[in-house]
Coordinates of C-alpha atoms in Angstrom, one line a residue:
M93 CA -25.8 -57.1 58.6
E94 CA -22.2 -57.2 59.6
K95 CA -19.7 -55.2 57.6
K96 CA -16.1 -56.2 57.2
I97 CA -13.5 -53.6 57.8
R98 CA -9.7 -53.7 58.3
V99 CA -8.6 -51.2 60.9
L100 CA -5.0 -50.3 61.8
F101 CA -4.7 -49.4 65.5
A102 CA -1.6 -47.4 66.4
T103 CA -1.7 -47.4 70.2
K104 CA 0.8 -47.5 73.0
T105 CA -0.5 -50.9 74.2
E106 CA -2.6 -53.7 72.8
E107 CA -5.0 -53.2 75.7
N108 CA -5.8 -49.7 74.3
M109 CA -6.3 -51.3 70.9
S110 CA -8.8 -53.7 72.4
R111 CA -10.7 -50.9 74.1
L112 CA -10.9 -48.9 70.8
S113 CA -11.8 -51.9 68.7
G114 CA -14.7 -52.5 71.0
F115 CA -16.4 -49.4 69.6
I116 CA -15.9 -50.7 66.1
R117 CA -17.5 -54.1 66.9
A118 CA -20.3 -52.5 68.8
A119 CA -21.2 -50.6 65.5
G120 CA -21.6 -53.9 63.7
Y121 CA -18.2 -53.9 61.9
T122 CA -16.1 -57.1 61.9
G123 CA -12.8 -57.9 60.3
Q124 CA -9.1 -57.9 60.8
N125 CA -7.5 -55.6 63.3
I126 CA -3.9 -54.6 62.8
Y127 CA -1.8 -53.5 65.7
V128 CA 1.2 -51.1 65.4
N129 CA 2.9 -49.5 68.3
A130 CA 2.2 -45.8 68.2
E131 CA 5.8 -44.7 68.7
Q132 CA 6.9 -47.0 65.8
F133 CA 4.0 -45.6 63.7
L134 CA 5.2 -42.1 64.2
V135 CA 8.8 -42.8 63.0
S136 CA 7.8 -44.9 60.0
D137 CA 7.2 -43.7 56.4
F138 CA 4.9 -46.5 55.3
T139 CA 1.6 -46.5 53.5
Y140 CA -0.8 -49.1 54.8
D141 CA -3.2 -51.5 53.2
C142 CA -6.3 -51.0 55.4
D143 CA -9.7 -49.4 55.4
A144 CA -9.2 -47.0 58.4
I145 CA -6.4 -45.8 60.7
I146 CA -6.9 -44.9 64.4
L147 CA -3.9 -43.3 66.1
D148 CA -4.0 -43.0 69.9
C149 CA -1.8 -40.1 71.1
T150 CA -3.4 -39.6 74.5
E151 CA -0.1 -40.6 76.1
V152 CA 2.1 -38.8 73.5
D153 CA 3.5 -35.3 73.9
L154 CA 2.4 -33.5 70.7
T155 CA 5.5 -31.6 69.9
E156 CA 5.9 -29.8 66.7
K157 CA 8.0 -32.7 65.3
V158 CA 5.3 -35.2 66.3
R159 CA 2.6 -33.1 64.7
S160 CA 4.6 -32.9 61.5
R161 CA 5.1 -36.7 61.5
I162 CA 1.3 -37.1 61.9
T163 CA 0.4 -34.8 59.1
S164 CA 3.0 -36.5 56.9
S165 CA 1.5 -39.9 57.6
V166 CA -2.0 -38.6 56.9
R167 CA -0.9 -37.3 53.5
M168 CA 1.0 -40.5 52.7
N169 CA -2.2 -42.5 53.3
A170 CA -4.5 -40.0 51.7
G171 CA -7.9 -41.4 51.0
I172 CA -7.8 -43.7 54.1
P173 CA -10.0 -42.5 57.0
F174 CA -7.6 -41.4 59.7
V175 CA -8.8 -40.6 63.3
L176 CA -6.4 -39.1 65.8
V177 CA -7.3 -39.5 69.5
V178 CA -5.7 -36.9 71.8
K179 CA -5.9 -35.9 75.4
G180 CA -8.1 -32.8 75.2
E181 CA -9.3 -29.7 73.4
E182 CA -5.9 -28.0 73.4
Q183 CA -4.3 -30.8 71.4
V184 CA -7.3 -30.8 69.0
K185 CA -6.6 -27.1 68.2
C186 CA -3.1 -27.9 67.1
F187 CA -4.5 -29.3 63.9
D188 CA -7.1 -26.6 63.1
N189 CA -5.0 -25.1 60.3
E190 CA -4.1 -28.3 58.6
D191 CA -5.7 -29.0 55.2
L192 CA -6.0 -32.8 55.4
V193 CA -8.5 -35.1 53.7
C194 CA -10.4 -37.9 55.5
F195 CA -8.9 -36.8 58.8
E196 CA -10.5 -36.0 62.2
V197 CA -9.1 -35.2 65.6
I198 CA -11.1 -36.1 68.8
P199 CA -10.4 -35.7 72.5
S200 CA -10.4 -38.9 74.5
Y201 CA -13.5 -37.9 76.4
D202 CA -15.5 -37.9 73.1
I203 CA -14.4 -41.4 72.2
D204 CA -18.1 -42.4 72.1
I205 CA -18.4 -40.6 68.7
L206 CA -15.6 -42.6 67.2
I207 CA -17.8 -44.9 65.2
Y208 CA -19.7 -41.9 63.7
L209 CA -16.5 -40.4 62.6
I210 CA -15.4 -43.7 61.0
R211 CA -18.6 -43.9 59.1
R212 CA -18.4 -40.3 57.9
L213 CA -14.7 -40.6 56.9
L214 CA -15.4 -43.9 55.0
S215 CA -18.0 -42.0 53.0
E216 CA -15.6 -39.1 52.4
A217 CA -13.0 -41.6 51.3
V218 CA -15.2 -43.0 48.6
I219 CA -15.9 -39.5 47.4
Y220 CA -12.3 -38.5 47.6
K221 CA -11.2 -41.5 45.6
K222 CA -13.7 -40.7 42.9
L223 CA -12.5 -37.1 42.9
L224 CA -8.9 -38.2 42.8
A225 CA -9.6 -40.5 39.9
A226 CA -11.3 -37.7 38.1
K227 CA -8.4 -35.3 38.9
N228 CA -5.9 -37.9 37.6
E229 CA -8.0 -38.3 34.4
H230 CA -8.2 -34.6 34.1
G231 CA -4.4 -34.4 34.6
R232 CA -3.9 -37.0 31.9
E233 CA -6.3 -35.2 29.6
K234 CA -4.5 -31.9 30.2
E235 CA -1.2 -33.6 29.5
R236 CA -2.5 -35.0 26.3
L237 CA -3.8 -31.6 25.4
V238 CA -0.5 -29.9 26.2
T239 CA 1.3 -32.5 24.2
T240 CA -1.1 -32.0 21.2
L241 CA -0.7 -28.2 21.4
A242 CA 3.1 -28.6 21.6
S243 CA 3.1 -30.9 18.6
I244 CA 1.0 -29.0 16.1
G245 CA 2.6 -27.0 13.3
D246 CA 1.0 -23.6 14.3
G247 CA 2.2 -21.4 17.2
V248 CA -0.1 -21.6 20.3
I249 CA -0.1 -19.2 23.2
T250 CA -2.6 -19.3 26.2
T251 CA -3.1 -16.7 28.8
D252 CA -4.9 -16.1 32.1
I253 CA -7.8 -13.6 32.5
E254 CA -5.2 -10.8 32.8
G255 CA -3.6 -11.7 29.5
N256 CA -0.5 -13.1 31.1
I257 CA 1.1 -16.0 29.3
T258 CA 0.5 -19.5 30.8
F259 CA 1.6 -21.7 27.9
M260 CA 3.6 -21.5 24.6
N261 CA 4.4 -24.4 22.3
R262 CA 7.7 -24.9 20.5
V263 CA 6.5 -23.2 17.3
A264 CA 5.4 -20.1 19.3
E265 CA 8.9 -20.0 21.0
D266 CA 10.6 -20.2 17.6
L267 CA 8.6 -17.4 16.0
T268 CA 8.5 -15.0 19.0
G269 CA 12.1 -15.7 20.1
W270 CA 10.9 -16.1 23.7
S271 CA 11.2 -19.4 25.6
I272 CA 8.3 -20.4 27.8
R273 CA 10.5 -19.9 30.9
E274 CA 11.1 -16.3 29.8
A275 CA 7.6 -15.6 28.6
K276 CA 5.5 -17.2 31.4
G277 CA 3.7 -14.6 33.4
K278 CA 4.4 -11.8 31.0
S279 CA 1.7 -10.0 29.0
I280 CA 1.0 -11.4 25.6
D281 CA 1.4 -8.0 24.1
T282 CA 5.0 -7.9 25.4
V283 CA 5.9 -11.2 23.7
F284 CA 3.7 -11.0 20.6
K285 CA 4.8 -7.7 19.1
I286 CA 3.2 -6.9 15.7
I287 CA 3.5 -4.1 13.2
D288 CA 1.7 -3.1 10.0
K289 CA 4.3 -3.8 7.3
T290 CA 2.8 -1.3 4.9
T291 CA 3.7 1.5 7.3
N292 CA 6.0 -0.2 9.8
A293 CA 3.9 1.3 12.6
P294 CA 3.1 -0.8 15.7
M295 CA -0.3 -2.4 15.7
E296 CA -2.8 -2.7 18.6
S297 CA -3.0 -6.3 19.7
P298 CA -6.5 -7.8 19.3
F299 CA -5.8 -10.4 22.0
L300 CA -6.8 -8.4 25.1
T301 CA -9.9 -7.3 23.2
T302 CA -10.8 -11.0 23.0
I303 CA -10.8 -11.2 26.8
E304 CA -12.8 -8.0 27.2
T305 CA -15.5 -8.8 24.6
G306 CA -15.4 -12.6 24.5
E307 CA -15.3 -12.4 20.6
K308 CA -12.9 -14.1 18.2
Y309 CA -10.4 -11.8 16.4
G310 CA -7.9 -12.1 13.7
L311 CA -5.1 -10.1 12.1
R312 CA -4.8 -8.0 8.9
R313 CA -3.0 -9.5 6.0
S314 CA -0.2 -7.0 6.3
T315 CA 0.6 -8.0 9.9
V316 CA 4.2 -8.8 10.7
L317 CA 5.4 -10.4 14.0
V318 CA 8.7 -8.9 15.2
S319 CA 10.5 -11.5 17.3
K320 CA 12.7 -10.9 20.3
N321 CA 15.8 -10.9 18.2
G322 CA 14.4 -8.6 15.6
N323 CA 13.4 -11.1 12.9
E324 CA 10.2 -10.4 11.1
F325 CA 7.5 -12.9 10.0
F326 CA 4.3 -12.3 8.1
V327 CA 1.7 -14.1 10.3
S328 CA -2.0 -14.9 10.3
A329 CA -3.6 -15.4 13.7
S330 CA -6.9 -15.9 15.5
S331 CA -7.7 -15.6 19.2
S332 CA -10.6 -17.1 21.1
P333 CA -11.7 -16.8 24.7
I334 CA -11.2 -19.7 27.1
R335 CA -14.3 -20.4 29.2
D336 CA -14.9 -22.6 32.2
I337 CA -17.9 -24.9 32.6
K338 CA -20.0 -22.0 33.7
G339 CA -19.2 -20.0 30.6
N340 CA -17.0 -17.5 32.4
I341 CA -13.9 -16.2 30.5
T342 CA -10.7 -17.5 32.2
G343 CA -8.2 -16.5 29.5
L344 CA -7.6 -16.7 25.8
V345 CA -5.9 -19.0 23.3
A346 CA -4.1 -17.5 20.3
V347 CA -3.2 -19.6 17.3
F348 CA -0.9 -18.2 14.6
R349 CA 1.3 -19.3 11.8
D350 CA 4.2 -18.1 9.7
I351 CA 2.8 -17.1 6.2
T352 CA 6.0 -15.3 5.0
R353 CA 6.5 -17.8 2.2
H354 CA 2.9 -17.6 1.1
K355 CA 3.0 -13.8 1.3
M356 CA 6.2 -13.8 -0.9
L357 CA 4.5 -16.1 -3.4
E358 CA 1.4 -13.9 -3.2
D359 CA 3.4 -10.8 -3.9
S360 CA 5.3 -12.6 -6.7
L361 CA 1.9 -13.7 -8.1
I362 CA 0.6 -10.1 -8.0
K363 CA 3.7 -8.9 -9.7
S364 CA 3.4 -11.7 -12.3
K365 CA -0.2 -10.8 -12.7
D366 CA 0.7 -7.2 -13.3
Y367 CA 3.5 -8.3 -15.7
Y368 CA 1.1 -10.5 -17.7
L369 CA -1.6 -7.8 -17.8
T370 CA 1.1 -5.5 -19.2
L371 CA 2.1 -8.2 -21.6
F372 CA -1.5 -8.7 -22.6
E373 CA -1.9 -5.0 -23.2
N374 CA 0.8 -5.1 -25.8
F375 CA 0.1 -8.6 -27.2
P376 CA -0.6 -8.6 -30.9
A377 CA -4.0 -10.1 -30.5
L378 CA -7.4 -9.1 -29.1
I379 CA -7.4 -10.5 -25.5
W380 CA -10.4 -10.8 -23.2
R381 CA -11.2 -12.4 -19.8
A382 CA -14.4 -13.5 -18.2
D383 CA -15.1 -14.0 -14.5
T384 CA -16.7 -17.1 -12.8
D385 CA -20.1 -15.4 -13.2
R386 CA -19.5 -15.2 -17.0
T387 CA -19.1 -11.5 -16.8
F388 CA -16.4 -10.1 -19.2
N389 CA -14.2 -7.9 -17.0
Y390 CA -11.1 -7.3 -19.1
F391 CA -10.2 -6.3 -22.7
N392 CA -6.7 -5.4 -23.7
K393 CA -5.6 -2.2 -25.6
M394 CA -5.5 -4.1 -28.9
W395 CA -9.2 -5.0 -28.6
L396 CA -10.2 -1.5 -27.6
D397 CA -8.2 0.0 -30.5
F398 CA -9.8 -2.5 -32.9
T399 CA -13.4 -1.7 -31.8
G400 CA -12.9 1.9 -31.0
R401 CA -14.8 1.6 -27.7
T402 CA -13.8 2.1 -24.1
L403 CA -13.3 -0.6 -21.5
E404 CA -16.4 0.4 -19.6
Q405 CA -18.4 0.1 -22.8
E406 CA -17.1 -3.4 -23.5
K407 CA -17.2 -4.8 -19.9
G408 CA -20.1 -7.1 -18.9
S409 CA -22.0 -8.0 -22.0
G410 CA -21.3 -4.7 -23.9
W411 CA -18.8 -6.4 -26.2
I412 CA -21.6 -8.4 -27.9
E413 CA -23.0 -5.2 -29.3
G414 CA -20.1 -5.2 -31.8
A415 CA -20.8 -8.8 -33.1
H416 CA -22.7 -9.3 -36.3
P417 CA -26.5 -9.8 -35.5
E418 CA -26.5 -13.0 -37.5
D419 CA -23.6 -14.4 -35.3
V420 CA -24.8 -13.3 -31.8
Q421 CA -26.8 -16.4 -30.9
M422 CA -24.1 -18.8 -32.1
I423 CA -21.4 -16.9 -30.1
L424 CA -23.4 -17.0 -26.9
K425 CA -24.2 -20.7 -27.3
V426 CA -20.6 -21.7 -27.9
F427 CA -19.4 -19.6 -24.9
N428 CA -22.1 -20.8 -22.5
D429 CA -21.7 -24.5 -23.5
A430 CA -17.9 -24.2 -23.0
F431 CA -18.4 -22.4 -19.7
E432 CA -20.8 -25.1 -18.4
E433 CA -18.4 -27.9 -19.3
R434 CA -15.3 -25.8 -18.5
R435 CA -13.6 -26.8 -21.7
S436 CA -11.7 -24.9 -24.4
F437 CA -13.4 -23.7 -27.5
E438 CA -12.7 -22.1 -30.9
T439 CA -15.2 -20.2 -33.0
E440 CA -15.4 -17.7 -35.9
Y441 CA -17.6 -14.7 -36.1
R442 CA -17.8 -11.2 -37.4
L443 CA -16.9 -8.3 -35.2
R444 CA -17.4 -4.6 -36.1
N445 CA -14.2 -2.5 -36.1
K446 CA -13.9 1.2 -35.4
N447 CA -14.5 2.0 -39.0
G448 CA -17.9 0.3 -38.9
Q449 CA -16.7 -2.7 -41.0
Y450 CA -17.3 -6.3 -40.0
R451 CA -14.1 -8.3 -39.8
W452 CA -13.9 -12.1 -39.4
I453 CA -12.5 -13.0 -36.0
L454 CA -11.1 -16.4 -34.8
S455 CA -11.9 -16.5 -31.0
I456 CA -10.0 -19.1 -28.9
G457 CA -11.1 -19.4 -25.2
R458 CA -9.6 -21.5 -22.4
P459 CA -10.7 -22.0 -18.8
F460 CA -8.1 -20.8 -16.2
Y461 CA -7.4 -21.8 -12.6
D462 CA -5.8 -20.0 -9.6
L463 CA -2.9 -21.3 -7.6
E464 CA -5.2 -23.5 -5.5
N465 CA -6.6 -25.0 -8.7
Q466 CA -9.9 -23.3 -8.3
F467 CA -11.8 -22.4 -11.5
S468 CA -11.4 -18.6 -12.0
G469 CA -13.1 -18.0 -15.3
F470 CA -12.1 -18.0 -19.0
I471 CA -9.4 -16.1 -20.9
G472 CA -9.3 -15.8 -24.7
A473 CA -7.5 -14.4 -27.7
C474 CA -9.0 -13.2 -31.0
F475 CA -7.3 -12.9 -34.3
D476 CA -8.4 -11.1 -37.5
I477 CA -8.8 -13.8 -40.2
T478 CA -10.7 -11.7 -42.7
E479 CA -7.9 -12.2 -45.4
R480 CA -7.9 -15.9 -44.8
K481 CA -11.7 -16.1 -45.1
I482 CA -11.5 -14.1 -48.4
A483 CA -8.8 -16.5 -49.6
E484 CA -10.8 -19.5 -48.6
E485 CA -13.8 -18.2 -50.5
G486 CA -11.6 -17.7 -53.6
L487 CA -10.0 -21.0 -53.2
S488 CA -13.4 -22.7 -53.0
R489 CA -14.2 -21.3 -56.4
Y490 CA -11.0 -22.7 -57.8
Q491 CA -11.9 -26.0 -56.1
L492 CA -15.2 -26.2 -58.0
L493 CA -13.3 -25.7 -61.2
S494 CA -10.4 -28.0 -60.5
R495 CA -11.9 -30.8 -58.4
K496 CA -13.0 -33.0 -61.4
A497 CA -10.3 -32.0 -63.8
N498 CA -8.2 -34.8 -65.3
D499 CA -4.9 -32.9 -64.8
I500 CA -3.3 -32.8 -61.4
I501 CA -3.8 -29.4 -59.8
L502 CA -2.1 -28.2 -56.6
F503 CA -2.4 -24.8 -54.8
A504 CA 0.4 -23.7 -52.6
D505 CA 1.0 -20.7 -50.4
I506 CA 3.7 -18.1 -50.9
D507 CA 6.2 -20.4 -49.1
G508 CA 5.4 -23.4 -51.3
F509 CA 3.2 -25.4 -48.9
V510 CA 0.2 -27.1 -50.4
I511 CA -3.1 -25.6 -49.3
E512 CA -5.4 -27.4 -51.7
A513 CA -5.3 -30.5 -54.1
N514 CA -7.9 -31.8 -56.5
D515 CA -9.1 -35.4 -56.8
A516 CA -6.6 -36.2 -59.6
A517 CA -3.7 -35.1 -57.3
I518 CA -5.0 -37.2 -54.4
H519 CA -5.2 -40.2 -56.7
A520 CA -1.9 -39.6 -58.5
F521 CA 0.2 -39.1 -55.3
G522 CA -1.6 -41.7 -53.2
Y523 CA -2.1 -39.5 -50.1
R524 CA -5.2 -38.8 -48.1
K525 CA -6.2 -35.2 -48.6
E526 CA -5.4 -34.2 -45.0
D527 CA -1.9 -35.7 -45.4
I528 CA -1.0 -33.9 -48.6
L529 CA -2.1 -30.5 -47.3
G530 CA 0.8 -28.7 -45.6
R531 CA 3.5 -30.6 -47.5
S532 CA 6.0 -28.6 -49.6
I533 CA 5.1 -28.7 -53.2
F534 CA 8.8 -29.3 -54.0
Y535 CA 8.7 -32.4 -51.8
L536 CA 6.1 -33.8 -54.2
I537 CA 7.6 -32.5 -57.4
N538 CA 11.3 -32.6 -57.8
P539 CA 12.5 -30.5 -60.8
D540 CA 15.1 -32.0 -63.1
P541 CA 18.3 -30.4 -61.8
N542 CA 19.7 -30.4 -65.4
L543 CA 16.9 -28.1 -66.5
P544 CA 17.4 -24.4 -65.9
I545 CA 14.4 -23.1 -63.9
G546 CA 15.7 -19.7 -62.9
T547 CA 14.1 -18.1 -59.8
P548 CA 11.9 -20.3 -57.6
S549 CA 8.4 -20.7 -59.1
Y550 CA 6.5 -19.2 -56.3
N551 CA 8.4 -15.9 -56.8
T552 CA 7.5 -15.6 -60.5
D553 CA 5.1 -13.2 -62.0
A554 CA 2.2 -13.7 -64.4
G555 CA 4.4 -15.4 -67.0
G556 CA 4.9 -18.5 -64.9
I557 CA 7.2 -21.4 -65.9
Y558 CA 7.0 -24.8 -67.5
Y559 CA 9.4 -27.7 -66.8
E560 CA 9.7 -31.4 -66.6
A561 CA 10.0 -33.0 -63.2
T562 CA 9.9 -36.3 -61.2
A563 CA 6.8 -36.6 -59.0
Y564 CA 7.0 -38.8 -55.8
R565 CA 4.1 -40.9 -54.7
N566 CA 3.3 -41.8 -51.1
D567 CA 4.6 -45.4 -51.6
G568 CA 8.0 -44.1 -52.8
S569 CA 7.4 -44.8 -56.5
T570 CA 7.8 -42.0 -59.0
F571 CA 6.3 -40.8 -62.3
A572 CA 7.4 -38.3 -64.9
A573 CA 5.3 -35.1 -65.2
E574 CA 5.2 -31.9 -67.1
V575 CA 4.7 -29.0 -64.7
S576 CA 3.2 -25.6 -65.4
M577 CA 3.5 -23.2 -62.4
Q578 CA 1.7 -19.9 -62.3
A579 CA 1.5 -17.3 -59.5
T580 CA -2.0 -16.0 -58.9
E581 CA -4.0 -14.2 -56.3
I582 CA -6.9 -15.6 -54.3
G583 CA -8.6 -12.8 -52.4
N584 CA -5.7 -10.6 -51.4
S585 CA -3.3 -13.5 -51.0
K586 CA -0.7 -14.5 -53.5
V587 CA -0.7 -18.3 -54.2
L588 CA 1.1 -20.7 -56.5
M589 CA -1.0 -22.9 -58.8
A590 CA 0.8 -25.9 -60.3
I591 CA -0.8 -28.0 -63.1
L592 CA 0.8 -31.4 -63.6
R593 CA 0.3 -33.9 -66.4
D594 CA 1.6 -37.5 -66.0
T595 CA 3.8 -38.0 -69.1
T596 CA 4.8 -41.6 -68.2
E597 CA 2.7 -43.2 -71.0
R598 CA 3.6 -40.6 -73.6
K599 CA 7.3 -41.0 -72.8
R600 CA 6.9 -44.8 -73.1
I601 CA 5.3 -44.4 -76.6
N602 CA 8.0 -41.9 -77.6
E603 CA 10.6 -44.3 -76.5
E604 CA 9.0 -47.1 -78.6
L605 CA 8.8 -44.8 -81.7
K606 CA 12.3 -43.8 -81.2
R607 CA 13.5 -47.4 -81.0
A608 CA 11.3 -48.3 -84.2
K609 CA 12.8 -45.4 -86.1
E610 CA 16.3 -46.4 -85.1
T611 CA 15.5 -50.0 -86.2
A612 CA 14.2 -48.8 -89.6
E613 CA 17.2 -46.6 -90.2
A614 CA 19.5 -49.4 -89.4
A615 CA 17.7 -51.7 -91.8
N616 CA 17.9 -49.1 -94.6
R617 CA 21.6 -48.7 -94.0
A618 CA 22.0 -52.5 -94.2
K619 CA 20.0 -52.6 -97.6
S620 CA 22.2 -49.8 -99.1
E621 CA 25.4 -51.6 -98.1
C622 CA 24.0 -54.9 -99.6
L623 CA 23.2 -53.2 -103.0
A624 CA 26.6 -51.6 -103.1
N625 CA 28.3 -54.9 -102.6
M626 CA 26.1 -56.6 -105.2
S627 CA 26.8 -53.8 -107.7
H628 CA 30.5 -54.2 -107.1
E629 CA 30.4 -58.0 -107.6
I630 CA 28.4 -57.7 -110.9
R631 CA 30.4 -54.8 -112.2
T632 CA 33.8 -56.6 -111.9
P633 CA 33.2 -59.3 -114.8
L634 CA 31.3 -56.9 -116.9
N635 CA 34.2 -54.6 -117.1
G636 CA 36.2 -57.4 -118.9
I637 CA 33.4 -58.1 -121.3
T638 CA 32.9 -54.4 -122.1
G639 CA 36.6 -54.0 -122.8
M640 CA 36.6 -56.9 -125.2
I641 CA 33.6 -55.5 -127.0
D642 CA 35.3 -52.2 -127.4
L643 CA 38.4 -53.9 -128.8
T644 CA 36.3 -56.0 -131.2
L645 CA 34.6 -52.9 -132.5
L646 CA 38.0 -51.6 -133.5
T647 CA 38.3 -54.5 -135.9
D648 CA 36.8 -54.8 -139.4
L649 CA 33.3 -55.9 -138.8
T650 CA 30.2 -56.1 -140.9
E651 CA 27.4 -53.6 -140.2
E652 CA 25.3 -56.4 -138.8
Q653 CA 28.1 -57.4 -136.4
K654 CA 28.6 -53.9 -135.2
D655 CA 24.8 -53.6 -134.5
N656 CA 24.9 -56.8 -132.5
L657 CA 27.9 -55.7 -130.4
S658 CA 26.5 -52.3 -129.8

């Protein structure tokens, strides 16, 4: 089967080309032959589109200049089989030290092996092109890798097997203060100088150890990189060996980053933590903290002073020993449920103090998280509410007595804010119970400013006070009330008890009675005036008659006449 091949013949004459091409045809190759004069070929700088090149220099003096032109042409046409025909063995030896691919030199007397050389060189050319393609792809991959390393935000340094720098990206240049031009070929220990900031002592570099052992290494948290210009950066770093395809170590890669800002934040956090722990120690509440494993690992001084126990005694689950036996199961359930759901909780229980007395405690717990928003456990505060509990118990007794009373009854604390109201009060004022609680009692009951009350009612002693006031309903309407206020004690707490009676109806009746009385008195006065007038009118003519009778009696009359006139 014939094989097509395009051969460029660079000979002195076309006759020489014909002679050489005969060997090609005899081997079963056909195709286009390209003729170029050998002298012109040697002075040209062209690459040729052909499958093989045969240069006949049997009649050319192989000066150093000519040899240089030949090697240059071979390199320019790398990958194309190139056969150089020379006079003899001496000319062949001129090219022994040349590192050229797909290239062979034969003396003219061995021209019979030309076709074998062409075949071998054609096979080499195929392999060479594959290798060249792989090399180019490797070069592109290496370029992409270098571009990637140069673009990442961390500093990157690579070295050879001796620990001498072969590559640095821009971040590494900025942090070390060395440019790649200055650092290339220098030991990594020279460029990457580190100290222990806690002592300011130089640190031994872990990088060369990576090459020696083949293991990955990092830096201590107190490591500081000292740049060429003396600037200092807290850094974190890791180094790994670079291995070839056979697993042999050929160098190392070190990746590092500036953590100065994070270190400053960390130090600030530690200081803040110390500050808050100090604050917790002096906080006027019993403070505790539990870890992620539900182990209680901190109690403040207030807690320890309250229980009279040491921190070691309270840590872990020791604190539960001070809880009232009846409350232990409830406390643990509340805490475990809140921990499982990571939610806040509030609970009340009895805790034994250093005097052996059980005191009522309000415990408030909250989950807390670190700077990376990772759950770090629970923290809580406890408050002694014994007095409040006693007051609530006392108040409940008052509630039983006052709830169904017809009169309005309000209880207020020492500052005048309502802490309890009976059903009559809820109905009279038109509030829901939860709305009326916490309101100022004087917002609901406004004393008549014209009535002298004296000192505020909630500062009075056992005598209490009594006054009339205007009471304000939720809808804005008002009603008149008689108020009796009395200071009393519930438990150990002083409270104000106000009893109100709606006097609206009574005042209305009193007003009607007053108006009826005034009407009756007016009618009586009118009657008297009428009788006086009538008496006057009657008395006026009678006076004349009486006078005439008196005059008549002075005359001589018979006894019978005198009796009649009398």
